[in-house]
Amino acid sequence: MVASALAQTSPETLARPSAGASLDIDNVSHAFNLDGSTLHVLDHVSFDVKPGEFVALLGPSGCGKSTLLRLIAGLEPPNAGALKVNGQTITGPDPSRVVVFQDPTLYPWRTVWRNVALGPEAQGKLKESRGRVDEAIDLVGLGQFSKAYPHQLSGGMAQRVALARALVNDPSILILDEPLGKLDSLTRLTMQSELVSLWQEKGFTAILVTHDVEEALFLSTRVIIFSNRPARIKADFEVDLPYPRHRGDPRLAELRHRSLAELGLDSTW
Amino acid sequence: MSTLSENTIGQRSGRNGTLLGLAAAGAWALVAATTGLLPDVGDWPETENLAIAGAIIAVLLAASALLQRVSPALGRWLVDKSPWLIAIALFLSVWQLASAKLGWLPQPFFPPPQGIIEVFTYDYAELGISLVASAQLLIVGFIYGGVVGFIGGVALGWSQLAAYWIHPILRFVGPLPSTALLPIIFFAFPSSYSASIFLVALAVAFPMTVLTWSGIASVNPAYYDVARTLGASPLALVLKVAIPASLPYVFVGLFMALGAAFSSLMVAELLGVKAGLGFFIQWSQGWGSYNSVFTAVLVLALLCSFSITALFKIRGRVLSWQKGLVKW
């Protein structure tokens, strides 16, 4: 249903004129205060993301990946270090860096259309963006549901609306915080392919946090594996496979073995 | 099969409709008989009219009971309404006997139904003026108190500075029954009208503030994160996220505030203002006109019930996106 014509492109030809931004994460550390004691979640994390890359962040749960995403989104400032988009330091949230959370977090009092329209509305350019809102809803295949309220949607549909709500802003970086984590496994597989197609069509830089090793390898051009809290980078490798990928590909299995080993699960192979 | 069972159901409800309709007609004939055939203990000019009205209703019900075979809609109406029509008729008959006919209830404190009708026919102008005066006090006071409470609640939930100043005042003044301030209010304000408005508004503001504040405080923080990444300014976060998300609480606040408004409205009218249903009740009691007292209470009940119904209708509109709303 989504831009499948573009799905034949290989990673080499993906070095196309890209709408994505570069992201430099430079020596970032972050900690929380919990009842007086300090909880270190990120420890001198550094990596650079090239424009248009699809980077998956893997790591044990609670290791601080989601915190890193909040820092990239600009929802919180880091305790130490700097995050830069296209060379400019991130100082706050911006519609060019939109987050899709694990929960769709749709506004229950707004229809699908008005949920998607919130970005343009908040930026005061709803009038000229009406067509874009319709397009974004059509892009995720929910054109018939634009007047529905969130409580009338299934989990997968709600997450598609959340995706449309992000894409309508034409983000240069799309931040995905376990966006498919709560979906049933079939919807999840379908939406993985849809995400790849959207990314190929739009050319944004994608940062995905997931717990699913297979999902990370199926979607991304690069995987970064974090240690236990406080998170340090343990491994950082390219997924050198063309799209569309095939789940049975032996190279994927190989990379999966390597990832699980890095996550301390070698004995399960 | 299905048409057969529909037919049986249709016939059964038809038979029920006839029986229920005739029973209702009988009950209203009883109203007519108790009212018209027995002599009154006191002097009630509307007795004959009430008896005639009861008889007319009885005839109409009997006619409907016979005609309902022709009109299924009429049959359904009879099946649905007859139990209440019978109950009302029996209540009126017992009331009639206990008050005007046998004098079981001490007279003139408990007037018969025709006593109420008498007030509606002779005193309707006075009653109408009182109703308008009460409704005006209620609406104006409710709007002032509601707006202040809403703004106060949003400020409390949103701004730490506002919370620093408003919260202690709210905790100190809020729980005080507004009626306790009555003597002060009536000499502090230039007119008894403005004093009453203030009294109603004060009673409304407290529940509105607390509930709006709770609503704002319980908004899912992720709603703000999403709106912020989409480019929402702090003002947009309040107007487009915090307020709509807290509306279910706001309506609970409005509902409680309306109850508080009725109470303080009555206190204001019984003690200060020289207009309104509360004043009418007080004044009628002074003249020993107890049928006027009962009538004014009846009108007051209608006013309160209508206000609550209107509030629930608005709530149903505004919160149509919510599942499982209570129907009023």
Coordinates of C-alpha atoms in Angstrom, one line a residue:
Chain A
M1 CA 0.0 0.0 0.0
V2 CA 2.9 2.3 0.4
A3 CA 5.3 3.5 -2.3
S4 CA 6.2 0.0 -3.2
A5 CA 7.5 1.1 -6.6
L6 CA 10.6 2.5 -4.9
A7 CA 11.3 -0.6 -2.9
Q8 CA 13.7 -2.0 -5.5
T9 CA 16.4 0.6 -4.8
S10 CA 19.7 -0.7 -3.5
P11 CA 21.7 0.9 -0.7
E12 CA 24.3 2.2 -3.2
T13 CA 21.7 4.2 -5.2
L14 CA 20.3 5.4 -1.9
A15 CA 23.1 8.0 -1.9
R16 CA 20.6 10.2 -3.6
P17 CA 19.8 13.9 -3.1
S18 CA 18.5 13.4 0.4
A19 CA 16.0 15.3 2.5
G20 CA 17.7 13.8 5.6
A21 CA 19.9 15.7 8.0
S22 CA 23.2 14.6 9.5
L23 CA 23.3 14.0 13.2
D24 CA 26.5 14.3 15.4
I25 CA 26.4 12.9 18.9
D26 CA 29.5 14.1 20.6
N27 CA 30.5 12.7 24.0
V28 CA 27.0 12.8 25.5
S29 CA 26.4 11.8 29.1
H30 CA 23.2 12.0 31.0
A31 CA 21.9 11.1 34.4
F32 CA 18.7 11.3 36.4
N33 CA 18.1 12.1 40.0
L34 CA 16.1 9.4 41.7
D35 CA 15.2 10.3 45.3
G36 CA 18.6 11.9 45.9
S37 CA 20.7 9.2 44.2
T38 CA 22.1 9.7 40.7
L39 CA 21.2 7.2 38.0
H40 CA 23.7 7.4 35.1
V41 CA 22.0 6.4 31.9
L42 CA 24.4 7.5 29.1
D43 CA 28.1 7.5 29.4
H44 CA 30.2 9.4 26.9
V45 CA 28.2 8.2 23.9
S46 CA 29.6 9.4 20.5
F47 CA 28.5 8.6 17.0
D48 CA 27.8 10.3 13.7
V49 CA 24.8 9.7 11.4
K50 CA 25.1 10.5 7.8
P51 CA 22.1 12.2 6.0
G52 CA 19.5 9.6 4.9
E53 CA 20.9 6.7 7.0
F54 CA 18.6 4.3 8.8
V55 CA 20.2 3.6 12.2
A56 CA 18.9 1.1 14.6
L57 CA 19.8 1.3 18.3
L58 CA 19.8 -2.1 20.0
G59 CA 20.4 -2.7 23.7
P60 CA 19.2 -4.3 26.9
S61 CA 15.9 -2.8 28.2
G62 CA 16.4 0.2 30.4
C63 CA 19.9 0.9 29.1
G64 CA 19.1 4.5 28.1
K65 CA 18.3 4.2 24.4
S66 CA 15.0 6.0 24.8
T67 CA 16.7 8.8 26.8
L68 CA 19.1 9.3 23.9
L69 CA 16.0 9.7 21.6
R70 CA 14.5 12.3 24.0
L71 CA 17.8 14.2 23.8
I72 CA 17.8 14.0 20.0
A73 CA 14.2 15.2 19.9
G74 CA 15.3 18.1 22.1
L75 CA 12.7 17.3 24.8
E76 CA 15.5 17.5 27.4
P77 CA 19.0 18.9 27.2
P78 CA 22.0 16.6 27.9
N79 CA 24.0 16.9 31.2
A80 CA 27.2 16.8 29.2
G81 CA 28.3 16.7 25.6
A82 CA 26.5 18.0 22.5
L83 CA 24.0 16.9 19.9
K84 CA 24.1 18.6 16.5
V85 CA 21.9 18.4 13.5
N86 CA 23.6 19.5 10.3
G87 CA 26.3 21.0 12.5
Q88 CA 23.9 23.0 14.6
T89 CA 23.5 22.3 18.3
I90 CA 20.0 21.0 19.3
T91 CA 18.5 23.4 21.9
G92 CA 14.9 22.3 21.9
P93 CA 12.2 20.4 20.1
D94 CA 11.6 21.1 16.4
P95 CA 9.1 19.8 13.9
S96 CA 12.0 18.8 11.7
R97 CA 12.8 16.1 14.3
V98 CA 9.6 14.3 15.1
V99 CA 9.2 11.3 17.4
V100 CA 6.9 8.3 16.9
F101 CA 6.5 6.7 20.3
Q102 CA 5.6 3.1 21.3
D103 CA 2.1 4.3 22.2
P104 CA 0.5 6.1 19.3
T105 CA -0.4 8.9 21.8
L106 CA -3.2 10.2 19.6
Y107 CA -5.3 13.0 21.0
P108 CA -8.7 11.2 21.7
W109 CA -10.7 14.4 21.3
R110 CA -9.4 15.0 17.8
T111 CA -10.4 13.0 14.7
V112 CA -7.7 11.3 12.6
W113 CA -7.5 14.2 10.3
R114 CA -7.2 16.8 13.1
N115 CA -4.5 14.6 14.9
V116 CA -2.4 14.6 11.7
A117 CA -3.1 18.3 11.2
L118 CA -1.8 19.2 14.7
G119 CA 1.8 19.9 13.5
P120 CA 0.9 22.4 10.8
E121 CA -1.8 23.9 13.1
A122 CA 0.7 24.4 15.9
Q123 CA 3.2 26.0 13.5
G124 CA 0.4 28.3 12.2
K125 CA 0.4 27.0 8.6
L126 CA -2.7 24.8 8.6
K127 CA -4.4 26.7 5.8
E128 CA -1.7 26.0 3.2
S129 CA -1.1 22.5 4.5
R130 CA -4.6 21.0 4.2
G131 CA -3.6 19.1 1.1
R132 CA -0.5 17.7 2.8
V133 CA -2.6 16.4 5.7
D134 CA -4.8 14.5 3.2
E135 CA -1.7 13.2 1.5
A136 CA -0.1 12.0 4.7
I137 CA -3.3 10.2 5.7
D138 CA -3.6 8.6 2.2
L139 CA 0.1 7.6 2.4
V140 CA -0.5 5.4 5.4
G141 CA -3.6 4.0 3.8
L142 CA -6.2 5.5 6.1
G143 CA -8.0 7.9 3.7
Q144 CA -11.4 6.5 4.6
F145 CA -10.8 7.0 8.3
S146 CA -10.0 10.7 8.4
K147 CA -13.2 11.5 10.3
A148 CA -12.8 8.6 12.8
Y149 CA -11.9 9.1 16.4
P150 CA -8.9 7.3 17.9
H151 CA -11.0 5.0 20.0
Q152 CA -12.5 3.6 16.8
L153 CA -9.1 2.5 15.5
S154 CA -7.1 -0.7 15.9
G155 CA -3.6 -0.6 17.3
G156 CA -2.0 -0.8 13.9
M157 CA -4.2 1.9 12.5
A158 CA -3.5 4.2 15.4
Q159 CA 0.2 3.8 14.9
R160 CA -0.2 4.5 11.2
V161 CA -2.0 7.8 12.2
A162 CA 0.9 8.6 14.5
L163 CA 3.3 8.0 11.6
A164 CA 1.2 10.3 9.3
R165 CA 1.2 12.9 12.0
A166 CA 5.0 12.8 12.0
L167 CA 5.4 12.7 8.2
V168 CA 3.2 15.6 7.5
N169 CA 5.9 17.8 8.9
D170 CA 8.4 16.5 6.4
P171 CA 11.0 15.7 9.1
S172 CA 14.7 15.6 8.2
I173 CA 15.1 13.1 11.1
L174 CA 12.4 10.7 12.0
I175 CA 12.8 9.3 15.6
L176 CA 11.2 6.0 16.1
D177 CA 10.9 4.8 19.8
E178 CA 9.9 1.2 19.5
P179 CA 7.0 2.2 17.2
L180 CA 5.9 -1.3 16.4
G181 CA 6.5 -2.7 19.9
K182 CA 2.9 -3.1 20.9
L183 CA 1.5 -4.4 17.7
D184 CA 0.6 -8.0 16.9
S185 CA 3.3 -9.8 15.0
L186 CA 1.6 -9.9 11.6
T187 CA 0.8 -6.2 11.7
R188 CA 4.3 -5.6 12.8
L189 CA 5.8 -7.4 9.8
T190 CA 3.6 -5.5 7.4
M191 CA 4.4 -2.2 9.0
Q192 CA 8.2 -2.9 8.9
S193 CA 8.0 -3.0 5.1
E194 CA 5.8 0.1 5.0
L195 CA 8.4 1.9 7.1
V196 CA 11.2 1.0 4.7
S197 CA 9.1 2.2 1.8
L198 CA 8.3 5.5 3.5
W199 CA 12.0 6.1 4.3
Q200 CA 13.0 5.3 0.8
E201 CA 10.4 7.6 -0.7
K202 CA 11.0 10.5 1.7
G203 CA 14.7 10.3 2.2
F204 CA 14.7 11.3 5.9
T205 CA 17.3 10.1 8.4
A206 CA 15.8 7.5 10.6
I207 CA 16.8 6.7 14.2
L208 CA 15.0 3.6 15.5
V209 CA 15.1 2.1 19.0
T210 CA 13.9 -1.4 19.1
H211 CA 14.3 -4.6 21.2
D212 CA 13.8 -6.8 18.2
V213 CA 17.1 -7.8 16.6
E214 CA 15.4 -9.1 13.5
E215 CA 13.5 -5.8 13.1
A216 CA 16.7 -3.8 13.4
L217 CA 18.4 -5.8 10.8
F218 CA 15.5 -6.0 8.4
L219 CA 15.0 -2.2 8.4
S220 CA 18.3 -0.4 9.0
T221 CA 21.4 0.4 7.1
R222 CA 23.4 0.4 10.3
V223 CA 23.1 -1.1 13.8
I224 CA 24.5 0.3 17.0
I225 CA 24.5 -2.0 20.0
F226 CA 24.6 -0.5 23.5
S227 CA 25.8 -2.0 26.8
N228 CA 23.9 -2.2 30.0
R229 CA 23.2 1.0 31.9
P230 CA 25.0 3.4 31.8
A231 CA 24.9 2.9 28.0
R232 CA 28.2 2.8 26.1
I233 CA 28.5 1.7 22.4
K234 CA 29.5 -1.9 22.2
A235 CA 29.3 -2.5 18.5
D236 CA 28.5 -0.4 15.4
F237 CA 28.2 -2.1 12.0
E238 CA 26.7 -1.6 8.6
V239 CA 23.9 -3.9 7.3
D240 CA 25.2 -4.3 3.8
L241 CA 22.1 -5.7 2.2
P242 CA 19.9 -4.3 -0.6
Y243 CA 16.2 -3.6 -0.2
P244 CA 13.7 -5.2 -0.3
R245 CA 15.3 -7.6 2.2
H246 CA 14.3 -11.2 2.8
R247 CA 13.8 -12.5 6.2
G248 CA 15.3 -15.9 5.3
D249 CA 18.5 -14.3 3.9
P250 CA 21.6 -16.2 5.3
R251 CA 23.5 -12.9 5.6
L252 CA 20.7 -11.6 7.9
A253 CA 21.0 -14.7 10.0
E254 CA 24.7 -14.2 10.3
L255 CA 24.3 -10.6 11.4
R256 CA 21.7 -11.7 13.8
H257 CA 24.0 -14.2 15.4
R258 CA 26.6 -11.5 15.7
S259 CA 24.1 -9.0 17.3
L260 CA 22.9 -11.6 19.8
A261 CA 26.5 -12.4 20.8
E262 CA 27.1 -8.7 21.4
L263 CA 24.0 -8.6 23.6
G264 CA 25.3 -11.5 25.6
L265 CA 22.9 -14.1 24.2
D266 CA 25.4 -16.2 22.3
S267 CA 24.4 -19.3 24.1
T268 CA 20.9 -19.1 22.7
W269 CA 22.1 -19.5 19.1
Chain B
M1 CA -40.5 -18.1 11.4
S2 CA -39.4 -14.7 12.2
T3 CA -42.6 -13.1 10.9
L4 CA -44.6 -15.5 13.0
S5 CA -42.8 -14.6 16.2
E6 CA -43.0 -10.9 15.3
N7 CA -46.7 -11.3 14.9
T8 CA -47.1 -13.0 18.3
I9 CA -45.0 -10.3 19.9
G10 CA -47.1 -7.7 18.1
Q11 CA -50.3 -9.3 19.3
R12 CA -49.1 -9.6 22.8
S13 CA -48.0 -6.0 23.0
G14 CA -51.3 -5.1 21.4
R15 CA -53.2 -6.9 24.1
N16 CA -51.0 -5.4 26.8
G17 CA -51.5 -2.0 25.2
T18 CA -55.3 -2.3 25.5
L19 CA -55.2 -3.6 29.0
L20 CA -52.7 -1.0 30.2
G21 CA -54.5 1.8 28.4
L22 CA -57.8 0.8 30.0
A23 CA -56.2 0.6 33.4
A24 CA -54.7 4.0 33.0
A25 CA -58.1 5.3 31.9
G26 CA -59.6 3.8 35.0
A27 CA -57.0 5.4 37.2
W28 CA -57.7 8.8 35.8
A29 CA -61.5 8.2 36.1
L30 CA -60.7 7.6 39.8
V31 CA -58.9 11.0 39.9
A32 CA -62.0 12.6 38.4
A33 CA -64.4 10.7 40.8
T34 CA -62.4 11.4 44.0
T35 CA -62.0 15.1 43.0
G36 CA -65.5 15.8 41.7
L37 CA -67.9 13.5 43.7
L38 CA -66.8 14.2 47.3
P39 CA -67.3 17.6 49.0
D40 CA -64.2 19.7 49.8
V41 CA -63.1 20.3 53.4
G42 CA -61.8 23.8 52.5
D43 CA -62.6 26.3 49.8
W44 CA -60.9 25.3 46.5
P45 CA -62.1 27.1 43.3
E46 CA -60.3 24.8 40.9
T47 CA -61.9 21.5 42.2
E48 CA -64.4 21.2 39.4
N49 CA -61.9 22.0 36.6
L50 CA -59.5 19.3 38.0
A51 CA -62.3 16.8 38.0
I52 CA -63.2 17.7 34.4
A53 CA -59.5 17.5 33.4
G54 CA -59.2 14.0 35.0
A55 CA -62.4 12.8 33.2
I56 CA -61.1 14.1 29.8
I57 CA -57.7 12.4 30.3
A58 CA -59.6 9.2 31.2
V59 CA -61.8 9.4 28.1
L60 CA -58.7 10.1 25.9
L61 CA -56.8 7.1 27.4
A62 CA -59.8 4.8 26.9
A63 CA -60.1 5.9 23.3
S64 CA -56.4 5.4 22.7
A65 CA -56.6 1.9 24.3
L66 CA -59.3 1.0 21.7
L67 CA -57.7 2.8 18.8
Q68 CA -54.2 1.4 19.4
R69 CA -55.0 -1.7 17.2
V70 CA -55.1 0.7 14.3
S71 CA -52.0 2.6 15.2
P72 CA -49.0 0.5 16.4
A73 CA -47.1 3.7 17.4
L74 CA -50.0 4.6 19.8
G75 CA -49.8 1.0 21.2
R76 CA -46.1 1.3 21.9
W77 CA -46.6 4.7 23.5
L78 CA -49.4 3.2 25.8
V79 CA -47.2 0.2 26.8
D80 CA -44.3 2.5 27.6
K81 CA -46.2 5.3 29.4
S82 CA -49.2 3.6 31.0
P83 CA -47.4 2.4 34.2
W84 CA -46.3 6.0 35.0
L85 CA -49.8 7.4 34.0
I86 CA -51.4 4.9 36.5
A87 CA -48.9 5.7 39.2
I88 CA -49.4 9.5 38.8
A89 CA -53.2 9.1 38.9
L90 CA -53.1 6.9 42.0
F91 CA -50.8 9.4 43.7
L92 CA -53.2 12.3 42.8
S93 CA -56.2 10.3 44.1
V94 CA -54.6 9.5 47.4
W95 CA -53.3 13.1 47.7
Q96 CA -56.8 14.4 46.9
L97 CA -58.5 12.2 49.5
A98 CA -55.9 12.8 52.2
S99 CA -55.9 16.6 51.8
A100 CA -59.1 18.2 50.5
K101 CA -61.6 15.4 51.1
L102 CA -60.9 13.6 54.3
G103 CA -58.5 16.1 55.9
W104 CA -56.0 13.5 57.1
L105 CA -53.2 15.9 56.2
P106 CA -53.3 19.0 58.4
Q107 CA -54.9 21.9 56.6
P108 CA -54.0 24.5 55.2
F109 CA -50.4 23.2 55.3
F110 CA -50.9 20.5 52.7
P111 CA -53.1 21.8 49.9
P112 CA -54.7 19.4 47.4
P113 CA -53.7 19.3 43.7
Q114 CA -56.3 21.9 42.7
G115 CA -54.5 24.2 45.2
I116 CA -51.4 24.1 43.0
I117 CA -53.5 24.6 39.8
E118 CA -55.1 27.6 41.4
V119 CA -51.7 29.3 41.9
F120 CA -50.8 28.6 38.2
T121 CA -54.1 30.1 37.0
Y122 CA -54.3 33.2 39.3
D123 CA -50.6 33.9 40.3
Y124 CA -48.8 33.0 37.1
A125 CA -47.5 36.5 36.5
E126 CA -45.9 36.7 39.9
L127 CA -44.6 33.1 39.5
G128 CA -43.1 33.9 36.1
I129 CA -41.3 37.0 37.4
S130 CA -39.9 35.0 40.2
L131 CA -38.7 32.2 37.9
V132 CA -37.0 34.7 35.6
A133 CA -35.3 36.4 38.6
S134 CA -34.0 33.1 39.9
A135 CA -32.9 31.9 36.6
Q136 CA -31.0 35.2 36.0
L137 CA -29.2 35.0 39.4
L138 CA -28.4 31.4 38.7
I139 CA -27.1 31.8 35.2
V140 CA -25.1 35.0 35.8
G141 CA -23.6 33.7 39.1
F142 CA -22.8 30.4 37.5
I143 CA -21.0 32.0 34.5
Y144 CA -18.9 34.3 36.7
G145 CA -18.0 31.5 39.1
G146 CA -17.4 29.0 36.4
V147 CA -15.1 31.3 34.4
V148 CA -13.1 32.3 37.5
G149 CA -12.9 28.7 38.7
F150 CA -11.9 27.4 35.2
I151 CA -9.1 30.0 34.8
G152 CA -8.0 29.5 38.4
G153 CA -7.9 25.7 37.9
V154 CA -5.9 26.0 34.6
A155 CA -3.5 28.4 36.3
L156 CA -3.0 26.1 39.3
G157 CA -2.4 23.1 37.1
W158 CA -0.1 24.9 34.7
S159 CA 1.9 27.6 36.4
Q160 CA 4.0 27.1 39.5
L161 CA 3.8 30.9 40.3
A162 CA 0.0 30.8 40.1
A163 CA 0.0 27.6 42.3
Y164 CA 2.2 29.3 44.9
W165 CA -0.3 32.1 45.3
I166 CA -3.7 30.5 44.6
H167 CA -3.2 27.2 46.3
P168 CA -3.1 28.5 49.9
I169 CA -6.0 30.8 49.3
L170 CA -8.0 28.0 47.8
R171 CA -7.3 25.7 50.8
F172 CA -8.3 28.4 53.2
V173 CA -11.4 30.0 51.5
G174 CA -12.6 27.1 49.4
P175 CA -14.0 24.7 52.0
L176 CA -15.9 27.6 53.8
P177 CA -19.6 27.4 53.1
S178 CA -20.3 30.5 51.1
T179 CA -23.5 31.0 53.0
A180 CA -21.5 31.6 56.2
L181 CA -20.3 34.9 54.6
L182 CA -23.9 36.0 54.0
P183 CA -24.1 38.9 56.5
I184 CA -20.7 40.3 55.4
I185 CA -21.6 39.9 51.7
F186 CA -24.9 41.7 52.1
F187 CA -23.4 44.8 53.6
A188 CA -20.1 44.7 51.6
F189 CA -22.0 44.8 48.2
P190 CA -23.9 47.8 46.9
S191 CA -27.0 45.8 46.1
S192 CA -28.6 42.6 47.3
Y193 CA -28.6 41.5 43.6
S194 CA -24.8 41.8 43.2
A195 CA -24.3 40.2 46.7
S196 CA -26.4 37.2 45.6
I197 CA -24.5 36.9 42.3
F198 CA -21.3 36.9 44.3
L199 CA -22.6 34.2 46.7
V200 CA -23.6 31.9 43.8
A201 CA -20.3 32.6 42.0
L202 CA -18.3 31.8 45.1
A203 CA -20.1 28.5 45.6
V204 CA -19.5 27.6 41.9
A205 CA -15.8 28.7 41.8
F206 CA -14.5 26.2 44.4
P207 CA -15.6 22.9 42.8
M208 CA -14.8 24.3 39.4
T209 CA -11.2 25.3 40.4
V210 CA -10.5 22.0 42.1
L211 CA -11.8 19.8 39.3
T212 CA -10.2 21.8 36.5
W213 CA -7.0 21.7 38.4
S214 CA -7.2 17.9 38.8
G215 CA -8.0 17.6 35.1
I216 CA -5.0 19.6 34.1
A217 CA -2.8 17.6 36.5
S218 CA -3.9 14.3 35.1
V219 CA -3.1 14.9 31.5
N220 CA -0.8 12.3 30.1
P221 CA 2.7 13.9 29.9
A222 CA 3.3 12.2 26.6
Y223 CA 0.6 14.4 25.0
Y224 CA 2.9 17.4 25.8
D225 CA 6.0 15.6 24.4
V226 CA 4.2 14.9 21.1
A227 CA 2.9 18.4 20.8
R228 CA 6.2 20.0 21.6
T229 CA 8.0 17.9 18.9
L230 CA 5.3 19.0 16.5
G231 CA 6.2 22.7 17.2
A232 CA 3.6 23.7 19.7
S233 CA 4.3 26.9 21.7
P234 CA 3.6 26.9 25.5
L235 CA 0.3 28.7 24.8
A236 CA -0.7 26.1 22.2
L237 CA 0.1 23.4 24.8
V238 CA -2.4 24.9 27.2
L239 CA -5.1 25.6 24.6
K240 CA -4.8 22.6 22.3
V241 CA -3.6 19.9 24.8
A242 CA -4.1 20.7 28.5
I243 CA -7.6 22.2 28.2
P244 CA -9.2 19.7 25.8
A245 CA -7.6 16.8 27.7
S246 CA -9.0 18.0 31.0
L247 CA -12.6 18.7 29.8
P248 CA -14.1 15.5 31.2
Y249 CA -13.0 16.7 34.7
V250 CA -14.2 20.2 33.9
F251 CA -17.7 18.8 33.3
V252 CA -17.7 16.9 36.6
G253 CA -16.8 20.3 38.2
L254 CA -19.6 22.0 36.4
F255 CA -22.1 19.4 37.6
M256 CA -21.0 19.7 41.2
A257 CA -20.9 23.5 40.9
L258 CA -24.5 23.5 39.6
G259 CA -25.6 21.7 42.8
A260 CA -23.7 24.2 45.0
A261 CA -25.2 27.1 42.9
F262 CA -28.8 25.9 43.6
S263 CA -28.2 25.8 47.4
S264 CA -26.6 29.2 47.6
L265 CA -29.2 30.7 45.3
M266 CA -32.0 29.6 47.7
V267 CA -30.1 30.9 50.7
A268 CA -29.5 34.2 49.0
E269 CA -33.2 34.5 48.0
L270 CA -34.6 33.4 51.3
L271 CA -32.4 35.9 53.3
G272 CA -31.7 38.8 51.1
V273 CA -33.0 39.4 47.6
K274 CA -36.5 40.7 47.1
A275 CA -37.2 38.6 44.0
G276 CA -37.0 35.0 42.8
L277 CA -38.6 31.7 43.7
G278 CA -36.9 31.5 47.1
F279 CA -38.3 34.9 47.9
F280 CA -41.7 33.9 46.6
I281 CA -41.7 30.8 48.9
Q282 CA -40.7 33.0 51.9
W283 CA -43.3 35.6 51.1
S284 CA -46.1 33.1 50.5
Q285 CA -45.4 31.4 53.8
G286 CA -45.7 34.8 55.5
W287 CA -49.2 35.1 54.1
G288 CA -50.1 31.5 55.0
S289 CA -50.5 30.7 51.3
Y290 CA -49.1 27.2 51.4
N291 CA -50.4 26.2 48.0
S292 CA -48.1 29.0 46.6
V293 CA -45.2 27.5 48.6
F294 CA -45.7 24.1 47.1
T295 CA -46.2 25.5 43.6
A296 CA -42.9 27.5 43.8
V297 CA -41.0 24.4 45.0
L298 CA -42.4 22.5 42.1
V299 CA -41.3 25.3 39.6
L300 CA -37.9 25.4 41.4
A301 CA -37.6 21.6 40.9
L302 CA -38.3 22.0 37.2
L303 CA -35.7 24.8 36.9
C304 CA -33.0 22.7 38.6
S305 CA -33.8 19.6 36.6
F306 CA -33.8 21.6 33.4
S307 CA -30.4 23.2 34.2
I308 CA -28.9 19.8 34.9
T309 CA -30.4 18.3 31.7
A310 CA -29.0 21.3 29.7
L311 CA -25.6 20.7 31.2
F312 CA -25.6 17.0 30.3
K313 CA -26.7 17.8 26.8
I314 CA -23.8 20.2 26.3
R315 CA -21.5 17.6 27.8
G316 CA -22.7 15.0 25.4
R317 CA -22.0 17.3 22.5
V318 CA -18.5 18.5 23.7
L319 CA -17.3 15.1 24.9
S320 CA -18.8 13.1 22.0
W321 CA -15.3 11.6 21.4
Q322 CA -15.4 9.9 24.8
K323 CA -16.7 6.3 25.1
G324 CA -19.3 5.3 27.7
L325 CA -20.8 8.6 28.7
V326 CA -23.6 8.5 31.3
K327 CA -26.9 9.4 29.7
W328 CA -29.1 11.8 31.7

